[in-house]
Structure formats: structure tokens, C-alpha cells
mmCIF file with all atom_site columns, C-alpha atoms in Angstrom:
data_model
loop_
_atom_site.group_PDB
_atom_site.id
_atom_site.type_symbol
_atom_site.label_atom_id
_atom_site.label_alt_id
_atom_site.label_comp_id
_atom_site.label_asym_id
_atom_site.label_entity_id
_atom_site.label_seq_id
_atom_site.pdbx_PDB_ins_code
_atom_site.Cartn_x
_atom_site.Cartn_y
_atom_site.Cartn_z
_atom_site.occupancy
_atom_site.B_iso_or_equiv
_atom_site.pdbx_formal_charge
_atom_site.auth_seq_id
_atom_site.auth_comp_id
_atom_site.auth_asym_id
_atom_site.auth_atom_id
_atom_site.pdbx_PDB_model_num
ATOM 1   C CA . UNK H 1 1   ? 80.946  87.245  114.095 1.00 0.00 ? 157 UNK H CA 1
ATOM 2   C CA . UNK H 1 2   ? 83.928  86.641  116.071 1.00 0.00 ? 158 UNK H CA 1
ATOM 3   C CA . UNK H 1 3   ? 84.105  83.209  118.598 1.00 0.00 ? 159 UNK H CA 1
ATOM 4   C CA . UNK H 1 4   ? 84.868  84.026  122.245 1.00 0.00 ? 160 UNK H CA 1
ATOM 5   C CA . UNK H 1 5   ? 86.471  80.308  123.016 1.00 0.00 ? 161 UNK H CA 1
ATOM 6   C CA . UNK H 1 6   ? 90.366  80.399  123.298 1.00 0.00 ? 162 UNK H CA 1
ATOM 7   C CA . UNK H 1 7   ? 90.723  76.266  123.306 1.00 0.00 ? 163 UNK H CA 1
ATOM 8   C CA . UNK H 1 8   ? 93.913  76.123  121.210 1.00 0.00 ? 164 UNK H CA 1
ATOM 9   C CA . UNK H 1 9   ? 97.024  76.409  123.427 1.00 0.00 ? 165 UNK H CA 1
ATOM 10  C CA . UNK H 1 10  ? 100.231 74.711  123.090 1.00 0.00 ? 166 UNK H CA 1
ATOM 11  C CA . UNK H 1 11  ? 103.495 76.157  123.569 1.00 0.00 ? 167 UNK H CA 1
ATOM 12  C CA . UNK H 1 12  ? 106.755 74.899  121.712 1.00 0.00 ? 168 UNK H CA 1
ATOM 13  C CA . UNK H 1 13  ? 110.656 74.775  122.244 1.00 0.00 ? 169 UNK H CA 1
ATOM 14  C CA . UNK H 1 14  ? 112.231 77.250  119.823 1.00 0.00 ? 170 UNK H CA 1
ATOM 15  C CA . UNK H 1 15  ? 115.478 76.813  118.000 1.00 0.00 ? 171 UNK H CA 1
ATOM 16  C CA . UNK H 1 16  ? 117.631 78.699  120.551 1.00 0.00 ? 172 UNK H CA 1
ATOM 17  C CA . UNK H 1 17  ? 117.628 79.731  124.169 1.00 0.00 ? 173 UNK H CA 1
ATOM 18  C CA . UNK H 1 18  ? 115.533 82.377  125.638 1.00 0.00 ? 174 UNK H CA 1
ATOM 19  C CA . UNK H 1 19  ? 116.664 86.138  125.772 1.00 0.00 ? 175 UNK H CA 1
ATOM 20  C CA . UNK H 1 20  ? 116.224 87.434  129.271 1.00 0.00 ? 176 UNK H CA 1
ATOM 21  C CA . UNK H 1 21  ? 114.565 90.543  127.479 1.00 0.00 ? 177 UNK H CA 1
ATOM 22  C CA . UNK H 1 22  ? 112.196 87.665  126.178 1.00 0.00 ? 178 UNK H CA 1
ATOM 23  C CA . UNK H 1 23  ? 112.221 86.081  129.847 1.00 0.00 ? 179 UNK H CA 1
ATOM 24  C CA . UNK H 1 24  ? 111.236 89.283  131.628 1.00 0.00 ? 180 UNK H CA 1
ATOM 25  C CA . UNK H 1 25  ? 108.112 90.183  129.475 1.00 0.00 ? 181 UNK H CA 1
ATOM 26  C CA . UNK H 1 26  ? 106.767 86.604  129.231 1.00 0.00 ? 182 UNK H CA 1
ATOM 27  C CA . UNK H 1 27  ? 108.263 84.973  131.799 1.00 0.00 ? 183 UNK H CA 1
ATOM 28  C CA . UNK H 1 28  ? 109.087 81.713  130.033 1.00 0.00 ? 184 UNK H CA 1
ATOM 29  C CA . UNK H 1 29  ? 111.887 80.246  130.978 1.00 0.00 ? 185 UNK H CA 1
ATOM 30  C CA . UNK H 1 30  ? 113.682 77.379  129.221 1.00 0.00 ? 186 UNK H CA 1
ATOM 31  C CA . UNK H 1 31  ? 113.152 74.827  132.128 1.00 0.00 ? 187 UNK H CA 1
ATOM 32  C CA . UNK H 1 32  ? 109.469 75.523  130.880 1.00 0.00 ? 188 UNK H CA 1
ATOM 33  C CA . UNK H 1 33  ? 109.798 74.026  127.552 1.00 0.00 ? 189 UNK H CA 1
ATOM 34  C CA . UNK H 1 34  ? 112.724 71.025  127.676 1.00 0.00 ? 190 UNK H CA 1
ATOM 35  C CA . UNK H 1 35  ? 109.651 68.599  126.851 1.00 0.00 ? 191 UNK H CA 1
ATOM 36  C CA . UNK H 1 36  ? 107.551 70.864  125.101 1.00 0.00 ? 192 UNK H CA 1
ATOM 37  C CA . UNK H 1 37  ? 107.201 69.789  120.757 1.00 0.00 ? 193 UNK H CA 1
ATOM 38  C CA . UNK H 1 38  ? 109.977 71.656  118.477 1.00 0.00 ? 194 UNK H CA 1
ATOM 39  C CA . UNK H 1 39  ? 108.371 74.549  116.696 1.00 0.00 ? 195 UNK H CA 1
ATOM 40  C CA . UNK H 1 40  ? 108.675 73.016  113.287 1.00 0.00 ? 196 UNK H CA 1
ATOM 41  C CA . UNK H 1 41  ? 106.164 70.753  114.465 1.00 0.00 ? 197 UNK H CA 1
ATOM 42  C CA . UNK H 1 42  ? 103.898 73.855  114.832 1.00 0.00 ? 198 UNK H CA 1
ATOM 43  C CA . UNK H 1 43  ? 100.516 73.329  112.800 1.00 0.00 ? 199 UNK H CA 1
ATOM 44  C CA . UNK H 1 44  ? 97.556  75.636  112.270 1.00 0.00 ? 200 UNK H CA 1
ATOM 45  C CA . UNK H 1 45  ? 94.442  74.439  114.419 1.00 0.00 ? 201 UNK H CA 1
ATOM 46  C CA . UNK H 1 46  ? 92.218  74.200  111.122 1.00 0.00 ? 202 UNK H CA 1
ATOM 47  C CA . UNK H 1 47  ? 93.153  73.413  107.566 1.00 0.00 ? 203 UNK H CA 1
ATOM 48  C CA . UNK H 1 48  ? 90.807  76.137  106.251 1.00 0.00 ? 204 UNK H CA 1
ATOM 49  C CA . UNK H 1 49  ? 92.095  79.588  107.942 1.00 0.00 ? 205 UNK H CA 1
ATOM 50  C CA . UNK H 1 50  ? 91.438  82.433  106.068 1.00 0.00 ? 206 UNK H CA 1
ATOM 51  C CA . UNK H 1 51  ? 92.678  85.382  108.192 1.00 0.00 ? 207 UNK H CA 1
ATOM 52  C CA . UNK H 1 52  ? 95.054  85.259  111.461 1.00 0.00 ? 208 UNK H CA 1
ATOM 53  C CA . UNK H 1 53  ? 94.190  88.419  113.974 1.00 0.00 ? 209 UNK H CA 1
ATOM 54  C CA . UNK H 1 54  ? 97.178  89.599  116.309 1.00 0.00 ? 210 UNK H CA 1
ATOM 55  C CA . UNK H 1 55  ? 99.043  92.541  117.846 1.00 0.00 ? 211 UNK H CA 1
ATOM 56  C CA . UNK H 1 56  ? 101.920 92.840  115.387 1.00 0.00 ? 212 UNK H CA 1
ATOM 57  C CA . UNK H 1 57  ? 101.115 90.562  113.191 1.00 0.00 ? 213 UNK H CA 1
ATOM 58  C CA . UNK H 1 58  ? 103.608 90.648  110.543 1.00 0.00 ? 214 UNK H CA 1
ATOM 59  C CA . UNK H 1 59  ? 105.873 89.117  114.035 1.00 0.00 ? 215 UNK H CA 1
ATOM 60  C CA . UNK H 1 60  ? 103.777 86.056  114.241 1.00 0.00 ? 216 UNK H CA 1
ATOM 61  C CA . UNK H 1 61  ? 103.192 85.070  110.517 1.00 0.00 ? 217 UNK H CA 1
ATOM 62  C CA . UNK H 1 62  ? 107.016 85.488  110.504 1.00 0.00 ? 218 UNK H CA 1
ATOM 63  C CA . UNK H 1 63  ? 107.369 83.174  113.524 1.00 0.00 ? 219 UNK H CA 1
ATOM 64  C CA . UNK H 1 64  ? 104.907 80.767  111.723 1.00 0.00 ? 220 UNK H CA 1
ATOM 65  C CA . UNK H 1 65  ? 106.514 80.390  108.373 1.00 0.00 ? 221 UNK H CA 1
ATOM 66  C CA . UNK H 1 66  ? 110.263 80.023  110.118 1.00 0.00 ? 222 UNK H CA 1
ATOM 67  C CA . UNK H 1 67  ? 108.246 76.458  111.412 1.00 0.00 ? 223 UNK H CA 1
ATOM 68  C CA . UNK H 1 68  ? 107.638 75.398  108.155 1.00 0.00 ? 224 UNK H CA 1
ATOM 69  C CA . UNK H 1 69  ? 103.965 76.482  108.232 1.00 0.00 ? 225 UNK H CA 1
ATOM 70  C CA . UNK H 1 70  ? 102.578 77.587  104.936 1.00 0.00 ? 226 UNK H CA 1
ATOM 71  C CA . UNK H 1 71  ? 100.927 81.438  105.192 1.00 0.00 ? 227 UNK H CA 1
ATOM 72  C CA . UNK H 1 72  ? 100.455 82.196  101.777 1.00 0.00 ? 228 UNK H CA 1
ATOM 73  C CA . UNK H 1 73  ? 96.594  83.035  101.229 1.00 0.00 ? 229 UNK H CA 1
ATOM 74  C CA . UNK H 1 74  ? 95.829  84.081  104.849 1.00 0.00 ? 230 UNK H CA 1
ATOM 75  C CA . UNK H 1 75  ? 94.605  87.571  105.485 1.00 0.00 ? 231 UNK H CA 1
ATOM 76  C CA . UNK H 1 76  ? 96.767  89.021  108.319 1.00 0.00 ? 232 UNK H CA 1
ATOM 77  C CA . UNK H 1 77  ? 94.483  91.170  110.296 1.00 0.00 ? 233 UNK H CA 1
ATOM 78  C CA . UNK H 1 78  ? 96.943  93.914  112.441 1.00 0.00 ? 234 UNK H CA 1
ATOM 79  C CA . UNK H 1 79  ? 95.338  95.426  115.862 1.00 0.00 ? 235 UNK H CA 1
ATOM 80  C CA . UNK H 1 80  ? 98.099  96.632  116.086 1.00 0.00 ? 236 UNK H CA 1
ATOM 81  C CA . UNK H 1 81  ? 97.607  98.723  112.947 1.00 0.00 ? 237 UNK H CA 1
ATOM 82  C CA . UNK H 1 82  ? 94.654  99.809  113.604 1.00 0.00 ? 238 UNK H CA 1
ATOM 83  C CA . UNK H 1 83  ? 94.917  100.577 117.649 1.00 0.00 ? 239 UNK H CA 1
ATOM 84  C CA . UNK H 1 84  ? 97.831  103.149 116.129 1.00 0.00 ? 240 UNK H CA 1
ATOM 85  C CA . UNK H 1 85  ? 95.120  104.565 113.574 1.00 0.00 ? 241 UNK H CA 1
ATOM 86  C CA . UNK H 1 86  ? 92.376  104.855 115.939 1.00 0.00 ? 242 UNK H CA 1
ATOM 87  C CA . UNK H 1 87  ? 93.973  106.276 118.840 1.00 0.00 ? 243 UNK H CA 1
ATOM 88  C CA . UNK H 1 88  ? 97.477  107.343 117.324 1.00 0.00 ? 244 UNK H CA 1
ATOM 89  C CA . UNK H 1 89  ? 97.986  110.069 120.602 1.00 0.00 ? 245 UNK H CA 1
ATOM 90  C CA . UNK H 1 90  ? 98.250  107.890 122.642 1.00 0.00 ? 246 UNK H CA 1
ATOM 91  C CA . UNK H 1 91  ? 101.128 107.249 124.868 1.00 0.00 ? 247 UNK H CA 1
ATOM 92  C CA . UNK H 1 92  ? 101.905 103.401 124.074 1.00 0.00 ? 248 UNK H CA 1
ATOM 93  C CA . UNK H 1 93  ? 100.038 100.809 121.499 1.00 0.00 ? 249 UNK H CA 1
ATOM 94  C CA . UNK H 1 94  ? 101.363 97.828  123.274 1.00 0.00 ? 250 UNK H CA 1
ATOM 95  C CA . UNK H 1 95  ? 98.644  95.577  124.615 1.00 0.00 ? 251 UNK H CA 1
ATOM 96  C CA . UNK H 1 96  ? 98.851  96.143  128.116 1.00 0.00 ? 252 UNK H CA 1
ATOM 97  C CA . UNK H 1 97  ? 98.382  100.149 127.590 1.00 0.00 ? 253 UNK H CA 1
ATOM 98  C CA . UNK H 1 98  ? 95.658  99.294  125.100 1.00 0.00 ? 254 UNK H CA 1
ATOM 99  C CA . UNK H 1 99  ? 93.620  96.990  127.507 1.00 0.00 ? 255 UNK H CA 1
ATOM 100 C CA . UNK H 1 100 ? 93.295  100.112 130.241 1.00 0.00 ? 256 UNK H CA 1
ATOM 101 C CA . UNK H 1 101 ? 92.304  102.578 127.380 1.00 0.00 ? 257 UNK H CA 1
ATOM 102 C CA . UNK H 1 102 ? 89.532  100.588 126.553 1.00 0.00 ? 258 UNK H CA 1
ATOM 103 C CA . UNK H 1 103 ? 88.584  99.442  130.018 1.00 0.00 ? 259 UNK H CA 1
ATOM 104 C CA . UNK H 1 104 ? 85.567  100.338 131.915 1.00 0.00 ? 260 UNK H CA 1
ATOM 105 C CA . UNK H 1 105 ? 86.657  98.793  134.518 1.00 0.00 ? 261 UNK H CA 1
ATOM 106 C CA . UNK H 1 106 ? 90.641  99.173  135.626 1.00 0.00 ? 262 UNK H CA 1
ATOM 107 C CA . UNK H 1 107 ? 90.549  97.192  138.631 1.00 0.00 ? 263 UNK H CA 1
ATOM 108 C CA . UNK H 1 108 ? 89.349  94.464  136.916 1.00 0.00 ? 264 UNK H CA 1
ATOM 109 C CA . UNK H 1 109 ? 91.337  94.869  133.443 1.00 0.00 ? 265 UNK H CA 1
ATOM 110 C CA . UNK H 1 110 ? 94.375  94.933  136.499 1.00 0.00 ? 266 UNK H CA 1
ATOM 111 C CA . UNK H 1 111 ? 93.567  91.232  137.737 1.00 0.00 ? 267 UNK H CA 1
ATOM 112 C CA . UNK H 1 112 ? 93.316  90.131  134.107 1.00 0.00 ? 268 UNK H CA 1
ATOM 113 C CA . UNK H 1 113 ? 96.436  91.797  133.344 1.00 0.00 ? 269 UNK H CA 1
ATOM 114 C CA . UNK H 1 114 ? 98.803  89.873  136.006 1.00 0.00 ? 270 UNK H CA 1
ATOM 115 C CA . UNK H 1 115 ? 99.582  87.279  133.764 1.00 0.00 ? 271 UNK H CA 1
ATOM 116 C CA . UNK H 1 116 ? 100.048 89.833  130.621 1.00 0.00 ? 272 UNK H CA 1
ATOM 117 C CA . UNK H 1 117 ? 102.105 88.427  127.534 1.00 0.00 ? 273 UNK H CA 1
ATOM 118 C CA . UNK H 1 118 ? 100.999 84.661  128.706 1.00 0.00 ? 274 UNK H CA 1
ATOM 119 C CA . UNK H 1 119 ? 100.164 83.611  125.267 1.00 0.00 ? 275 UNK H CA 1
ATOM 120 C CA . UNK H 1 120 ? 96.240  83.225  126.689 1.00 0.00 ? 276 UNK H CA 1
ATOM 121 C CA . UNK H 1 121 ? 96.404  86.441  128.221 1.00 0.00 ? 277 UNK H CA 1
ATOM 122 C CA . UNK H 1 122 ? 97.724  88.101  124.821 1.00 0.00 ? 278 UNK H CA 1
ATOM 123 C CA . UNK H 1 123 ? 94.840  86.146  122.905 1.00 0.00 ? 279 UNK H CA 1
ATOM 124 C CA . UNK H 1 124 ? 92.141  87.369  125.141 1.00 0.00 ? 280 UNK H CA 1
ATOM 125 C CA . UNK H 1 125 ? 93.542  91.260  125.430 1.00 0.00 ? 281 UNK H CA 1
ATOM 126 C CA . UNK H 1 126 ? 93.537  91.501  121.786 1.00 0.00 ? 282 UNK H CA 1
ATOM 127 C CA . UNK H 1 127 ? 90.255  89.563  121.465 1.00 0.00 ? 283 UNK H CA 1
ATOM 128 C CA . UNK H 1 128 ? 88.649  92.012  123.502 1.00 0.00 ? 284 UNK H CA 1
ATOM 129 C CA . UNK H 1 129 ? 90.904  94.979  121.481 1.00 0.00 ? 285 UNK H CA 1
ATOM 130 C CA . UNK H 1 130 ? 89.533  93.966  118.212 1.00 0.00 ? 286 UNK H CA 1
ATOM 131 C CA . UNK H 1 131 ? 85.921  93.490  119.625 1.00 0.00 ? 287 UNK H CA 1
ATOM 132 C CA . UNK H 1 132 ? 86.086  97.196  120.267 1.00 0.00 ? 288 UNK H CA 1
ATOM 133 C CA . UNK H 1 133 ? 87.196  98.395  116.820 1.00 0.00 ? 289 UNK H CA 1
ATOM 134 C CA . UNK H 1 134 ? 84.227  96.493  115.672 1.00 0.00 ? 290 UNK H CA 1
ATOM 135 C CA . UNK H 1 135 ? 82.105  97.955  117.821 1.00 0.00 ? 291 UNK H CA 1
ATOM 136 C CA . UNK H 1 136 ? 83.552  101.548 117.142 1.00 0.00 ? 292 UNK H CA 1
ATOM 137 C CA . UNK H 1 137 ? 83.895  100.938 113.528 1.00 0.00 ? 293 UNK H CA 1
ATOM 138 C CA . UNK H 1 138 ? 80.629  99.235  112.834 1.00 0.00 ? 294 UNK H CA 1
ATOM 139 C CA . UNK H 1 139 ? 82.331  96.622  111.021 1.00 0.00 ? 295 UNK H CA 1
ATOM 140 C CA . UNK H 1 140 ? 79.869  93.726  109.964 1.00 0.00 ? 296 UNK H CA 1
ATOM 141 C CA . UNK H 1 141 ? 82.406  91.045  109.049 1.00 0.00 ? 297 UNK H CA 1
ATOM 142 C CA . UNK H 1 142 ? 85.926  89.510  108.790 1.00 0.00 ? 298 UNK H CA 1
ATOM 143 C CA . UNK H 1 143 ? 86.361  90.523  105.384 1.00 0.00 ? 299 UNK H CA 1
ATOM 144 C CA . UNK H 1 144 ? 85.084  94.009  106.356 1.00 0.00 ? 300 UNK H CA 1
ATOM 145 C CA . UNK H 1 145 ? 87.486  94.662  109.400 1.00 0.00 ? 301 UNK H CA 1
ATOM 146 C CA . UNK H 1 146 ? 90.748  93.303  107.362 1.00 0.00 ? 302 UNK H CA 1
ATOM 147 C CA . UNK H 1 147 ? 89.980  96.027  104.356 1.00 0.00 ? 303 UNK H CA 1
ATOM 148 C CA . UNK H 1 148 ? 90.101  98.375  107.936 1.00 0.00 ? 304 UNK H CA 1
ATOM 149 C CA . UNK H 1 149 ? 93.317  96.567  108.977 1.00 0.00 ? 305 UNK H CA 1
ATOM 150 C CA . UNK H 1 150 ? 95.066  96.985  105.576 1.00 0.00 ? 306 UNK H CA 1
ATOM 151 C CA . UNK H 1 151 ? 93.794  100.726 105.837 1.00 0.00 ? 307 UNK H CA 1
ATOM 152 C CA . UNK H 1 152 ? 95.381  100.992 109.490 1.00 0.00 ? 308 UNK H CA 1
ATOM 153 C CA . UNK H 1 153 ? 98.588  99.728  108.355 1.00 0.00 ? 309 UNK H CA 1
ATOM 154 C CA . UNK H 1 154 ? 99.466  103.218 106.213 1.00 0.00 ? 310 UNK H CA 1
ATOM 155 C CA . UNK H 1 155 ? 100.086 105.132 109.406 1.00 0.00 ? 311 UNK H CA 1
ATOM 156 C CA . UNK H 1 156 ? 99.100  109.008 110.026 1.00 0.00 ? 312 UNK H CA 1
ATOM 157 C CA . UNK H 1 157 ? 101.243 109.778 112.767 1.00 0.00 ? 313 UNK H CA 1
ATOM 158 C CA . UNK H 1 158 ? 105.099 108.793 113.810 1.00 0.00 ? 314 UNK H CA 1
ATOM 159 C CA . UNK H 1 159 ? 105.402 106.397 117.045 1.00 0.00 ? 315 UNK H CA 1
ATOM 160 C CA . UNK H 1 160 ? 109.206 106.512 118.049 1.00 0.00 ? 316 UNK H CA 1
ATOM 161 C CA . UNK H 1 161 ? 112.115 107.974 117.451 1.00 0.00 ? 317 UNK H CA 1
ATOM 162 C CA . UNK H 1 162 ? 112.785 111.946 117.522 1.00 0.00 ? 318 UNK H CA 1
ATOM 163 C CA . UNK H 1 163 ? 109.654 112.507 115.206 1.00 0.00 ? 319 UNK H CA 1
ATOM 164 C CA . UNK H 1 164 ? 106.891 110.570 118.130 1.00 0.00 ? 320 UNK H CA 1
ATOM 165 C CA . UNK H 1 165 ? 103.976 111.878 118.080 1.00 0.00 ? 321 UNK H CA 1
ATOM 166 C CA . UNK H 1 166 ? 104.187 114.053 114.938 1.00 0.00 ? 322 UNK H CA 1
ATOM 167 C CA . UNK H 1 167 ? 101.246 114.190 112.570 1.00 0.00 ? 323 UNK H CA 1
ATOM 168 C CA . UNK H 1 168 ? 102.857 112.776 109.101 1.00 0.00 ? 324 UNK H CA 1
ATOM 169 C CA . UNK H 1 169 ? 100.183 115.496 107.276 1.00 0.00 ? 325 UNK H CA 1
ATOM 170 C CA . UNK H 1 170 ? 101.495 118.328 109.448 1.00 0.00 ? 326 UNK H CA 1
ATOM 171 C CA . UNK H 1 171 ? 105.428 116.970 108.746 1.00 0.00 ? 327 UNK H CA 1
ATOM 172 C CA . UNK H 1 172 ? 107.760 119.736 106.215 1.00 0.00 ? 328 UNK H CA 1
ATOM 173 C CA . UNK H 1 173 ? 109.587 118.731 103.298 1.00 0.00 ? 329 UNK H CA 1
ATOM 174 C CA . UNK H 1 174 ? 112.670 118.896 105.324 1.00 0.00 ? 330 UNK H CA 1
ATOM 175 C CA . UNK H 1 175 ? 111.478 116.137 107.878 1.00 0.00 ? 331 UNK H CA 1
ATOM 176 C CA . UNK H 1 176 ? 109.545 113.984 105.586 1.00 0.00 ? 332 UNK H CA 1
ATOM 177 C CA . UNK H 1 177 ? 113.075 113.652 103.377 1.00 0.00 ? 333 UNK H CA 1
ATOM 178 C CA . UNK H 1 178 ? 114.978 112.995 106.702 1.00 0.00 ? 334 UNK H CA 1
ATOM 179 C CA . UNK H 1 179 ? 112.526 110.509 107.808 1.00 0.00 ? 335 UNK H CA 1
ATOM 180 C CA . UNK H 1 180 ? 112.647 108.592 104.779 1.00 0.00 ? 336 UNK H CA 1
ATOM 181 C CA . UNK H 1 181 ? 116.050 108.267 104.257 1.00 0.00 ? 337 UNK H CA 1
ATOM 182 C CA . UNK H 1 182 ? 116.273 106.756 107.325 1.00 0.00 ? 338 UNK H CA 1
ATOM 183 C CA . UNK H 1 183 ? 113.361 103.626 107.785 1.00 0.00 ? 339 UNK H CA 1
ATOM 184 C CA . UNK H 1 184 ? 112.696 100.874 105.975 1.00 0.00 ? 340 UNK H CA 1
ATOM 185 C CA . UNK H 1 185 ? 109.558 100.451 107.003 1.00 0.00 ? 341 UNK H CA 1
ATOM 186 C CA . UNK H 1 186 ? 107.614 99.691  104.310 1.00 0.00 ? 342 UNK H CA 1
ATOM 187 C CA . UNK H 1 187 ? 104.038 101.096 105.117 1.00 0.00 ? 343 UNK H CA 1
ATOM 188 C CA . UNK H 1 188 ? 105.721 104.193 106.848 1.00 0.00 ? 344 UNK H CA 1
ATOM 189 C CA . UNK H 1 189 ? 108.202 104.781 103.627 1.00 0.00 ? 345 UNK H CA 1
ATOM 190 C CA . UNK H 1 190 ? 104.951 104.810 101.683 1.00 0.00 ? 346 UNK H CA 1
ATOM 191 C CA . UNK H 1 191 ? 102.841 107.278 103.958 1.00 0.00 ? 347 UNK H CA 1
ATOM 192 C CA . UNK H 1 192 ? 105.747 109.285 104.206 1.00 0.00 ? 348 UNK H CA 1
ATOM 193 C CA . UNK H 1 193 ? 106.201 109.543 100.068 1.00 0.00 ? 349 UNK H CA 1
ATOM 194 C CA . UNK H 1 194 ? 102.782 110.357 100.061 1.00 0.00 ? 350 UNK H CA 1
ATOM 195 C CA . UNK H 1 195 ? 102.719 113.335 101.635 1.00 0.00 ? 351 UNK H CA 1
ATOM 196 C CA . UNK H 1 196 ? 106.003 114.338 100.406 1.00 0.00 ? 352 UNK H CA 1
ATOM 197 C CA . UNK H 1 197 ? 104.252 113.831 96.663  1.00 0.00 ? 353 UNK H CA 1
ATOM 198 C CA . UNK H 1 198 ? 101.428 116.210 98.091  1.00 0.00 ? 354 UNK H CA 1
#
């Protein structure tokens, strides 16, 4: 149920120079985009879009709505999410380390990777990312896979900070009250009261 064309590309001038910590993942530089469109002239491809699909989501809608574009009544769909609640021992989430845990084929996923965190390159690693939690998790339809997504986002385990790696069901009192006193993570705060409730 998910197209495989990736037609839309366009890439727009932001509000403020480039961070070389931005510069050294994408390699963007501003030379790139002096006669590129301002990003308030950003516009959805379609007027109709019902759910948006991408690796940290919640970064994107943000980026969309600070160009004026409308959000409210799109389903955010987070692989992001639901790479961490599939496969939350593994080492990294971030795209690249999810594209070779879900390769059959490393040399390949290697070539496809040399231009990783293009915008392209991003769409078509977490194209193929979401095509294998459908696959896995037999979902039939868009609808389906963002109930998943909105599952996903409650996380089980803890990915940084001194806690990484820790099961939140196998977490004490002790570190569960630590923990929350200290994020503001919304999703996380709520997992973590959970279990504290429990």
C-alpha cells in the first residue's frame, strides 16, 4: 500500500546559516542554497495528506509548521518510534545503523549509503525501514501501521544517557524517580510513570 516513487524534491534556504554540525552530516553548504526558494514558501506536494512518515518525525512537522505550513489533522507516522520498539538493543536507531540491520545485502546497502542524510537518500532508507516493519508486523494499511507508530512512541527501554540500554520494566523505584525528574520527554515521562504506578 505504500508508493515506491520519490518525485518530490526541492530543497529551500532556511532562515539562518548552516551549523557545521549540520554541514558535516548533510553536507549542504550555504553556497548550495543562495538561489534556492525561502522555506516559508515550503508547500505540501498534495492538498489531501493524511499522514507524513519520517525518522523523527516530531523534527520535521516542527520544521514544517515554522514555514507557515498547516499540520493540524495529519497523522505523523515515527520509524523512528517504532525502529526503537522493535529492535530497542540495538546499538544506534539512526538511519544509517538501521539500513545495515535490515540489509541482506551490506555491500550494496554501503553504495546506497554514500550519499546518507541527502534528503533522497533519507527518503529512500526510511522507505525501505518502514517497508520492513510492515512486512514484520503484518500491517495491512496506513491507518493500521500509525495505531503501531503511536504504540512505538511509549518506549520500553532507555536510549542515552547513564540509564542506555536499561529495560524501563526492569528499572527500581529509585531510578524511575531519578529519571523522571530529570526529562521532559513527554512519551518517556509517561512510560516512566507507568511503571513507577505499577
Amino acid at each position: 500500500f505504500l508508493p515506491t516513487m520519490f518525485e518530490y524534491q526541492k530543497r529551500f534556504k532556511p532562515s539562518e546559516p548552516i551549523g557545521l554540525g549540520a554541514m558535516a552530516v548533510h553536507h549542504i553548504v550555504d553556497e548550495d542554497l543562495v538561489k534556492c526558494p525561502s522555506f516559508t514558501k515550503f508547500q505540501m506536494p498534495k492538498d489531501d495528506v493524511k499522514y507524513l512518515i519520517g525518522h523523527n518525525i516530531d523534527y520535521d512537522i516542527a520544521a514544517i509548521n515554522r514555514a507557515g505550513t498547516e499540520t493540524n489533522g495529519i497523522k505523523a507516522i515515527c520509524t523512528l518510534a517504532m525502529a526503537r520498539y522493535m529492535w530497542p538493543t540495538l546499538e544506534a536507531h539512526n538511519l544509517t545503523a538501521l539500513a545495515y540491520h535490515i540489509s541482506s545485502d551490506r555491500k550494496a546497502t554501503r553504495r546506497g549509503l554514500r550519499n546518507s542524510h541527502s534528503a533522497l537518500t533519507d527518503c529512500k532508507t526510511t522507505f525501505l525501514l518502514v517497508a520492513r516493519i510492515i512486512r514484520e508486523k503484518n500491517i495491512t494499511s496506513l491507518e493500521d501501521l500509525w495505531e503501531f507508530s503511536q504504540q512505538a512512541r511509549y518506549p520500553t527501554h532507555i536510549f542515552y544517557g547513564k540509564y542506555k540500554g536499561w529495560a524501563i520494566k526492569d528499572m527500581d523505584d529509585y531510578d524511575l524517580g531519578w529519571l523522571l525528574q530529570r526529562t521532559d520527554e513527554p512519551y518517556l515521562r509517561i512510560s516512566l510513570q507507568n511503571e513507577f504506578e505499577e
